[in-house]
PDB file of C-alpha atoms in Angstrom:
ATOM      1  CA  UNK A  28       0.241 373.921 -50.530  1.00 59.00           C
ATOM      2  CA  UNK A  29       3.433 375.720 -51.530  1.00 68.00           C
ATOM      3  CA  UNK A  30       3.259 379.432 -52.052  1.00 93.00           C
ATOM      4  CA  UNK A  31       4.184 382.927 -51.007  1.00 96.00           C
ATOM      5  CA  UNK A  32       2.646 384.567 -47.978  1.00 96.00           C
ATOM      6  CA  UNK A  33       2.678 388.311 -47.498  1.00 97.00           C
ATOM      7  CA  UNK A  34       1.617 389.974 -44.287  1.00 96.00           C
ATOM      8  CA  UNK A  35      -0.083 392.041 -43.196  1.00 96.00           C
ATOM      9  CA  UNK A  36      -2.663 392.529 -45.942  1.00 96.00           C
ATOM     10  CA  UNK A  37      -3.185 396.165 -44.890  1.00 96.00           C
ATOM     11  CA  UNK A  38      -0.683 398.409 -43.116  1.00 94.00           C
ATOM     12  CA  UNK A  39      -0.785 402.004 -41.983  1.00 91.00           C
ATOM     13  CA  UNK A  40       2.258 404.184 -41.421  1.00 88.00           C
ATOM     14  CA  UNK A  41       2.559 407.313 -39.360  1.00 88.00           C
ATOM     15  CA  UNK A  42       4.840 410.176 -40.347  1.00 83.00           C
ATOM     16  CA  UNK A  43       8.476 409.465 -39.508  1.00 86.00           C
ATOM     17  CA  UNK A  44       7.828 405.784 -38.880  1.00 91.00           C
ATOM     18  CA  UNK A  45       9.564 402.776 -40.395  1.00 94.00           C
ATOM     19  CA  UNK A  46       7.349 399.796 -41.216  1.00 95.00           C
ATOM     20  CA  UNK A  47       8.300 396.266 -42.241  1.00 96.00           C
ATOM     21  CA  UNK A  48       6.406 394.109 -44.713  1.00 97.00           C
ATOM     22  CA  UNK A  49       6.786 390.364 -44.403  1.00 98.00           C
ATOM     23  CA  UNK A  50       7.283 387.914 -47.271  1.00 98.00           C
ATOM     24  CA  UNK A  51       7.703 384.171 -46.699  1.00 98.00           C
ATOM     25  CA  UNK A  52       7.893 381.401 -49.307  1.00 97.00           C
ATOM     26  CA  UNK A  53       7.937 377.615 -48.971  1.00 96.00           C
ATOM     27  CA  UNK A  54       8.682 376.923 -52.628  1.00 94.00           C
ATOM     28  CA  UNK A  55      12.407 376.454 -51.997  1.00 93.00           C
ATOM     29  CA  UNK A  56      13.118 379.230 -54.493  1.00 93.00           C
ATOM     30  CA  UNK A  57      16.498 380.940 -54.470  1.00 92.00           C
ATOM     31  CA  UNK A  58      15.433 384.311 -55.824  1.00 93.00           C
ATOM     32  CA  UNK A  59      12.987 386.754 -54.271  1.00 96.00           C
ATOM     33  CA  UNK A  60      11.743 390.155 -55.395  1.00 96.00           C
ATOM     34  CA  UNK A  61       9.859 393.194 -54.127  1.00 98.00           C
ATOM     35  CA  UNK A  62       7.708 395.314 -56.436  1.00 97.00           C
ATOM     36  CA  UNK A  63       5.703 398.461 -55.923  1.00 97.00           C
ATOM     37  CA  UNK A  64       2.408 398.931 -57.777  1.00 95.00           C
ATOM     38  CA  UNK A  65       0.641 402.291 -57.887  1.00 92.00           C
ATOM     39  CA  UNK A  66      -3.036 402.599 -58.971  1.00 84.00           C
ATOM     40  CA  UNK A  67      -3.416 401.848 -62.655  1.00 77.00           C
ATOM     41  CA  UNK A  68       0.312 401.285 -63.023  1.00 80.00           C
ATOM     42  CA  UNK A  69       2.586 398.394 -63.758  1.00 86.00           C
ATOM     43  CA  UNK A  70       5.121 396.777 -61.449  1.00 93.00           C
ATOM     44  CA  UNK A  71       8.301 398.616 -60.477  1.00 94.00           C
ATOM     45  CA  UNK A  72      11.189 396.655 -58.981  1.00 94.00           C
ATOM     46  CA  UNK A  73      12.396 397.817 -55.558  1.00 97.00           C
ATOM     47  CA  UNK A  74      14.941 395.162 -54.505  1.00 97.00           C
ATOM     48  CA  UNK A  75      15.783 391.595 -55.397  1.00 95.00           C
ATOM     49  CA  UNK A  76      17.841 388.790 -53.961  1.00 95.00           C
ATOM     50  CA  UNK A  77      19.260 385.836 -55.846  1.00 92.00           C
ATOM     51  CA  UNK A  78      20.798 384.097 -52.844  1.00 92.00           C
ATOM     52  CA  UNK A  79      20.829 384.258 -49.049  1.00 95.00           C
ATOM     53  CA  UNK A  80      22.789 387.179 -47.576  1.00 95.00           C
ATOM     54  CA  UNK A  81      22.915 388.993 -50.909  1.00 95.00           C
ATOM     55  CA  UNK A  82      20.562 391.476 -52.557  1.00 96.00           C
ATOM     56  CA  UNK A  83      20.595 394.170 -55.235  1.00 95.00           C
ATOM     57  CA  UNK A  84      18.797 397.458 -55.747  1.00 96.00           C
ATOM     58  CA  UNK A  85      16.076 397.611 -58.330  1.00 94.00           C
ATOM     59  CA  UNK A  86      14.782 400.660 -60.152  1.00 92.00           C
ATOM     60  CA  UNK A  87      13.236 402.473 -57.160  1.00 95.00           C
ATOM     61  CA  UNK A  88      15.254 401.387 -54.084  1.00 97.00           C
ATOM     62  CA  UNK A  89      15.516 404.819 -52.431  1.00 96.00           C
ATOM     63  CA  UNK A  90      13.678 404.912 -49.107  1.00 96.00           C
ATOM     64  CA  UNK A  91      13.514 401.117 -48.818  1.00 97.00           C
ATOM     65  CA  UNK A  92      15.719 398.458 -47.240  1.00 98.00           C
ATOM     66  CA  UNK A  93      15.716 394.646 -47.248  1.00 98.00           C
ATOM     67  CA  UNK A  94      17.453 391.691 -45.655  1.00 97.00           C
ATOM     68  CA  UNK A  95      17.837 388.068 -46.718  1.00 97.00           C
ATOM     69  CA  UNK A  96      19.007 386.098 -43.706  1.00 97.00           C
ATOM     70  CA  UNK A  97      17.004 383.000 -44.613  1.00 96.00           C
ATOM     71  CA  UNK A  98      16.109 381.459 -47.939  1.00 96.00           C
ATOM     72  CA  UNK A  99      12.414 381.508 -47.068  1.00 97.00           C
ATOM     73  CA  UNK A 100      12.166 385.124 -45.949  1.00 98.00           C
ATOM     74  CA  UNK A 101      12.722 388.511 -47.632  1.00 98.00           C
ATOM     75  CA  UNK A 102      11.292 391.335 -45.488  1.00 98.00           C
ATOM     76  CA  UNK A 103      10.987 394.866 -46.870  1.00 98.00           C
ATOM     77  CA  UNK A 104      11.312 397.923 -44.645  1.00 97.00           C
ATOM     78  CA  UNK A 105       9.720 401.148 -45.823  1.00 96.00           C
ATOM     79  CA  UNK A 106      11.717 403.853 -44.094  1.00 94.00           C
ATOM     80  CA  UNK A 107      10.729 407.400 -43.189  1.00 91.00           C
ATOM     81  CA  UNK A 108      12.914 408.526 -46.098  1.00 90.00           C
ATOM     82  CA  UNK A 109      10.276 407.192 -48.499  1.00 90.00           C
ATOM     83  CA  UNK A 110       8.068 410.269 -48.778  1.00 87.00           C
ATOM     84  CA  UNK A 111       5.323 408.694 -50.859  1.00 91.00           C
ATOM     85  CA  UNK A 112       4.928 405.150 -49.506  1.00 93.00           C
ATOM     86  CA  UNK A 113       1.226 404.697 -50.270  1.00 94.00           C
ATOM     87  CA  UNK A 114       1.075 401.787 -52.725  1.00 96.00           C
ATOM     88  CA  UNK A 115       0.403 398.084 -53.177  1.00 96.00           C
ATOM     89  CA  UNK A 116       3.553 396.044 -52.467  1.00 97.00           C
ATOM     90  CA  UNK A 117       4.077 392.685 -54.109  1.00 97.00           C
ATOM     91  CA  UNK A 118       6.631 390.016 -53.260  1.00 98.00           C
ATOM     92  CA  UNK A 119       7.639 387.329 -55.746  1.00 96.00           C
ATOM     93  CA  UNK A 120       9.963 384.341 -55.889  1.00 95.00           C
ATOM     94  CA  UNK A 121      11.628 382.389 -58.674  1.00 91.00           C
ATOM     95  CA  UNK A 122      13.271 379.010 -59.121  1.00 87.00           C
ATOM     96  CA  UNK A 123      16.411 380.274 -60.801  1.00 77.00           C
ATOM     97  CA  UNK A 124      17.909 376.810 -61.055  1.00 75.00           C
ATOM     98  CA  UNK A 125      15.560 376.052 -63.954  1.00 77.00           C
ATOM     99  CA  UNK A 126      15.728 378.244 -67.037  1.00 76.00           C
ATOM    100  CA  UNK A 127      12.820 380.372 -68.193  1.00 79.00           C
ATOM    101  CA  UNK A 128      10.561 380.022 -65.191  1.00 85.00           C
ATOM    102  CA  UNK A 129       7.850 382.468 -64.117  1.00 89.00           C
ATOM    103  CA  UNK A 130       7.913 384.488 -60.954  1.00 92.00           C
ATOM    104  CA  UNK A 131       5.348 383.456 -58.334  1.00 94.00           C
ATOM    105  CA  UNK A 132       3.598 386.311 -56.534  1.00 96.00           C
ATOM    106  CA  UNK A 133       2.049 386.773 -53.122  1.00 97.00           C
ATOM    107  CA  UNK A 134      -1.268 388.582 -52.664  1.00 96.00           C
ATOM    108  CA  UNK A 135       0.326 391.849 -51.662  1.00 97.00           C
ATOM    109  CA  UNK A 136       0.324 394.347 -48.808  1.00 97.00           C
ATOM    110  CA  UNK A 137      -1.501 397.635 -49.177  1.00 96.00           C
ATOM    111  CA  UNK A 138       0.347 400.411 -47.341  1.00 95.00           C
ATOM    112  CA  UNK A 139      -1.296 403.722 -46.509  1.00 93.00           C
ATOM    113  CA  UNK A 140      -0.251 406.818 -44.595  1.00 87.00           C
ATOM    114  CA  UNK A 141      -2.202 407.856 -41.519  1.00 82.00           C
TER     115      UNK A 141
ATOM    116  CA  UNK B   5      16.907 400.947 -71.589  1.00 68.00           C
ATOM    117  CA  UNK B   6      14.878 397.751 -71.697  1.00 81.00           C
ATOM    118  CA  UNK B   7      11.200 398.389 -72.198  1.00 90.00           C
ATOM    119  CA  UNK B   8       7.945 396.517 -72.792  1.00 95.00           C
ATOM    120  CA  UNK B   9       5.035 398.379 -74.309  1.00 95.00           C
ATOM    121  CA  UNK B  10       1.495 397.046 -74.018  1.00 97.00           C
ATOM    122  CA  UNK B  11      -1.723 397.988 -75.848  1.00 97.00           C
ATOM    123  CA  UNK B  12      -4.484 398.720 -75.297  1.00 97.00           C
ATOM    124  CA  UNK B  13      -4.472 400.047 -71.741  1.00 95.00           C
ATOM    125  CA  UNK B  14      -8.201 399.300 -71.400  1.00 97.00           C
ATOM    126  CA  UNK B  15     -10.371 396.867 -73.340  1.00 98.00           C
ATOM    127  CA  UNK B  16     -14.096 396.153 -73.133  1.00 98.00           C
ATOM    128  CA  UNK B  17     -15.639 393.205 -74.934  1.00 98.00           C
ATOM    129  CA  UNK B  18     -19.005 391.509 -74.952  1.00 98.00           C
ATOM    130  CA  UNK B  19     -19.209 388.107 -73.321  1.00 98.00           C
ATOM    131  CA  UNK B  20     -18.380 385.453 -75.889  1.00 97.00           C
ATOM    132  CA  UNK B  21     -16.252 387.743 -78.050  1.00 97.00           C
ATOM    133  CA  UNK B  22     -12.469 387.502 -78.374  1.00 98.00           C
ATOM    134  CA  UNK B  23      -9.928 389.793 -76.723  1.00 98.00           C
ATOM    135  CA  UNK B  24      -6.435 390.523 -78.007  1.00 98.00           C
ATOM    136  CA  UNK B  25      -3.655 392.281 -76.086  1.00 98.00           C
ATOM    137  CA  UNK B  26      -0.406 393.177 -77.829  1.00 98.00           C
ATOM    138  CA  UNK B  27       3.078 393.765 -76.438  1.00 98.00           C
ATOM    139  CA  UNK B  28       6.349 394.935 -77.932  1.00 98.00           C
ATOM    140  CA  UNK B  29       9.754 394.465 -76.309  1.00 96.00           C
ATOM    141  CA  UNK B  30      12.964 396.342 -76.945  1.00 95.00           C
ATOM    142  CA  UNK B  31      15.723 393.884 -75.962  1.00 93.00           C
ATOM    143  CA  UNK B  32      16.294 391.395 -78.769  1.00 92.00           C
ATOM    144  CA  UNK B  33      18.055 389.065 -76.293  1.00 91.00           C
ATOM    145  CA  UNK B  34      14.764 388.459 -74.429  1.00 93.00           C
ATOM    146  CA  UNK B  35      13.776 384.824 -74.675  1.00 92.00           C
ATOM    147  CA  UNK B  36      10.986 384.241 -72.160  1.00 93.00           C
ATOM    148  CA  UNK B  37       7.562 385.910 -72.235  1.00 95.00           C
ATOM    149  CA  UNK B  38       5.044 385.234 -69.439  1.00 95.00           C
ATOM    150  CA  UNK B  39       1.534 386.639 -69.187  1.00 97.00           C
ATOM    151  CA  UNK B  40      -0.065 387.375 -65.826  1.00 97.00           C
ATOM    152  CA  UNK B  41      -3.648 387.996 -64.739  1.00 98.00           C
ATOM    153  CA  UNK B  42      -4.235 390.210 -61.713  1.00 96.00           C
ATOM    154  CA  UNK B  43      -7.613 390.327 -60.031  1.00 95.00           C
ATOM    155  CA  UNK B  44      -8.540 393.184 -57.718  1.00 91.00           C
ATOM    156  CA  UNK B  45      -6.632 393.081 -54.434  1.00 89.00           C
ATOM    157  CA  UNK B  46      -4.622 390.020 -55.469  1.00 93.00           C
ATOM    158  CA  UNK B  47      -1.144 389.328 -56.759  1.00 95.00           C
ATOM    159  CA  UNK B  48      -0.524 388.547 -60.447  1.00 96.00           C
ATOM    160  CA  UNK B  49      -1.000 384.911 -61.431  1.00 96.00           C
ATOM    161  CA  UNK B  50       0.701 383.288 -64.426  1.00 95.00           C
ATOM    162  CA  UNK B  51      -1.808 382.289 -67.086  1.00 97.00           C
ATOM    163  CA  UNK B  52       0.447 381.304 -69.974  1.00 96.00           C
ATOM    164  CA  UNK B  53       4.041 381.739 -71.091  1.00 95.00           C
ATOM    165  CA  UNK B  54       6.064 381.257 -74.253  1.00 94.00           C
ATOM    166  CA  UNK B  55       9.738 380.732 -74.957  1.00 91.00           C
ATOM    167  CA  UNK B  56      11.625 382.180 -77.876  1.00 88.00           C
ATOM    168  CA  UNK B  57      11.965 378.873 -79.692  1.00 86.00           C
ATOM    169  CA  UNK B  58       8.172 378.624 -80.059  1.00 84.00           C
ATOM    170  CA  UNK B  59       5.903 380.754 -82.243  1.00 91.00           C
ATOM    171  CA  UNK B  60       2.554 379.938 -80.671  1.00 95.00           C
ATOM    172  CA  UNK B  61       1.159 378.225 -77.594  1.00 94.00           C
ATOM    173  CA  UNK B  62      -2.441 377.414 -76.641  1.00 96.00           C
ATOM    174  CA  UNK B  63      -4.139 376.465 -73.413  1.00 94.00           C
ATOM    175  CA  UNK B  64      -7.876 376.032 -73.810  1.00 95.00           C
ATOM    176  CA  UNK B  65      -9.326 379.521 -74.474  1.00 97.00           C
ATOM    177  CA  UNK B  66      -5.977 381.287 -74.146  1.00 98.00           C
ATOM    178  CA  UNK B  67      -3.236 381.511 -76.760  1.00 97.00           C
ATOM    179  CA  UNK B  68      -0.025 383.469 -77.090  1.00 98.00           C
ATOM    180  CA  UNK B  69       1.872 384.232 -80.293  1.00 97.00           C
ATOM    181  CA  UNK B  70       5.438 385.450 -80.638  1.00 96.00           C
ATOM    182  CA  UNK B  71       7.093 387.214 -83.564  1.00 95.00           C
ATOM    183  CA  UNK B  72      10.792 387.448 -82.684  1.00 94.00           C
ATOM    184  CA  UNK B  73      11.696 389.348 -85.815  1.00 94.00           C
ATOM    185  CA  UNK B  74       9.252 392.122 -85.045  1.00 95.00           C
ATOM    186  CA  UNK B  75       9.732 391.754 -81.270  1.00 96.00           C
ATOM    187  CA  UNK B  76       5.987 391.433 -80.788  1.00 96.00           C
ATOM    188  CA  UNK B  77       3.945 388.998 -78.734  1.00 97.00           C
ATOM    189  CA  UNK B  78       0.210 388.847 -78.198  1.00 98.00           C
ATOM    190  CA  UNK B  79      -2.360 387.287 -75.887  1.00 98.00           C
ATOM    191  CA  UNK B  80      -5.593 385.988 -77.386  1.00 98.00           C
ATOM    192  CA  UNK B  81      -8.597 385.065 -75.241  1.00 98.00           C
ATOM    193  CA  UNK B  82     -11.508 383.444 -77.054  1.00 97.00           C
ATOM    194  CA  UNK B  83     -15.104 383.004 -75.859  1.00 98.00           C
ATOM    195  CA  UNK B  84     -14.565 385.553 -73.109  1.00 98.00           C
ATOM    196  CA  UNK B  85     -16.441 385.165 -69.830  1.00 97.00           C
ATOM    197  CA  UNK B  86     -17.147 387.715 -67.060  1.00 96.00           C
ATOM    198  CA  UNK B  87     -14.538 386.006 -64.863  1.00 96.00           C
ATOM    199  CA  UNK B  88     -11.896 386.932 -67.435  1.00 98.00           C
ATOM    200  CA  UNK B  89     -12.292 390.565 -66.277  1.00 98.00           C
ATOM    201  CA  UNK B  90      -8.978 391.572 -64.691  1.00 97.00           C
ATOM    202  CA  UNK B  91      -5.728 393.394 -65.404  1.00 96.00           C
ATOM    203  CA  UNK B  92      -3.356 391.506 -67.687  1.00 98.00           C
ATOM    204  CA  UNK B  93       0.404 392.073 -67.740  1.00 97.00           C
ATOM    205  CA  UNK B  94       2.887 390.913 -70.337  1.00 97.00           C
ATOM    206  CA  UNK B  95       6.546 390.565 -69.443  1.00 95.00           C
ATOM    207  CA  UNK B  96       9.918 389.743 -70.977  1.00 94.00           C
ATOM    208  CA  UNK B  97      13.188 388.426 -69.580  1.00 91.00           C
ATOM    209  CA  UNK B  98      16.505 386.988 -70.787  1.00 87.00           C
ATOM    210  CA  UNK B  99      17.680 384.480 -68.194  1.00 72.00           C
ATOM    211  CA  UNK B 100      16.253 382.912 -65.071  1.00 63.00           C
ATOM    212  CA  UNK B 101      17.765 385.440 -62.685  1.00 69.00           C
ATOM    213  CA  UNK B 102      17.567 388.374 -65.038  1.00 74.00           C
ATOM    214  CA  UNK B 103      15.292 391.278 -64.207  1.00 82.00           C
ATOM    215  CA  UNK B 104      11.803 390.767 -65.604  1.00 90.00           C
ATOM    216  CA  UNK B 105      10.465 393.758 -67.518  1.00 92.00           C
ATOM    217  CA  UNK B 106       6.700 394.136 -67.174  1.00 93.00           C
ATOM    218  CA  UNK B 107       4.340 395.963 -69.470  1.00 94.00           C
ATOM    219  CA  UNK B 108       2.064 398.628 -67.937  1.00 94.00           C
ATOM    220  CA  UNK B 109      -0.997 396.364 -67.988  1.00 96.00           C
ATOM    221  CA  UNK B 110      -4.342 396.092 -69.778  1.00 97.00           C
ATOM    222  CA  UNK B 111      -7.601 396.343 -67.878  1.00 96.00           C
ATOM    223  CA  UNK B 112     -10.032 393.919 -69.522  1.00 98.00           C
ATOM    224  CA  UNK B 113     -13.759 394.174 -68.872  1.00 98.00           C
ATOM    225  CA  UNK B 114     -16.074 391.458 -70.168  1.00 98.00           C
ATOM    226  CA  UNK B 115     -19.647 392.706 -70.350  1.00 96.00           C
ATOM    227  CA  UNK B 116     -22.315 390.058 -69.697  1.00 94.00           C
TER     228      UNK B 116
END
């Protein structure tokens, strides 16, 4: 079945450490997104990419970095500069070639600090 | 800036009753309004969506209404069941690649 796979499901970060969250999709979607969700909160956009080798900052990009070397993959790195990384991270993709389509979400990665 | 408000933040209903969640958007150019259901530990899943050229859409027990003049849209769930318990998010966007603006979510509890 087509879908979005996020890994790992749980991740722990030590102080001063960078960690990378994986997001892979086999939906052949051009656009991919990363969101952060804090307990009881909505979704805040971190970064998004509309095409390979291009990406834009979202509302809360500080302390995060991304790459988009392949259409299927959009990894997110949480750097040591992100002082409050504990959250649920969601990846999504979108078929931008068709108007008014919904984003498809993965099942998230929960990141905690050790 | 662009904003989507959502009410109520929490909602408890008895099994079999109806549930209504209301959203208001600020950008009059928004033309696509999806609703997502998020179960604990999972990603949001689309349950229904509506486009600006339609006033109402139904899918079995779920319906969405849109009032473009008032910039309101609502989710209606009839004959609620315990498995409807989840967090529901409304959202608004203008074009396919445009940033989607999500509401803060409504935690729905259906009491057996």
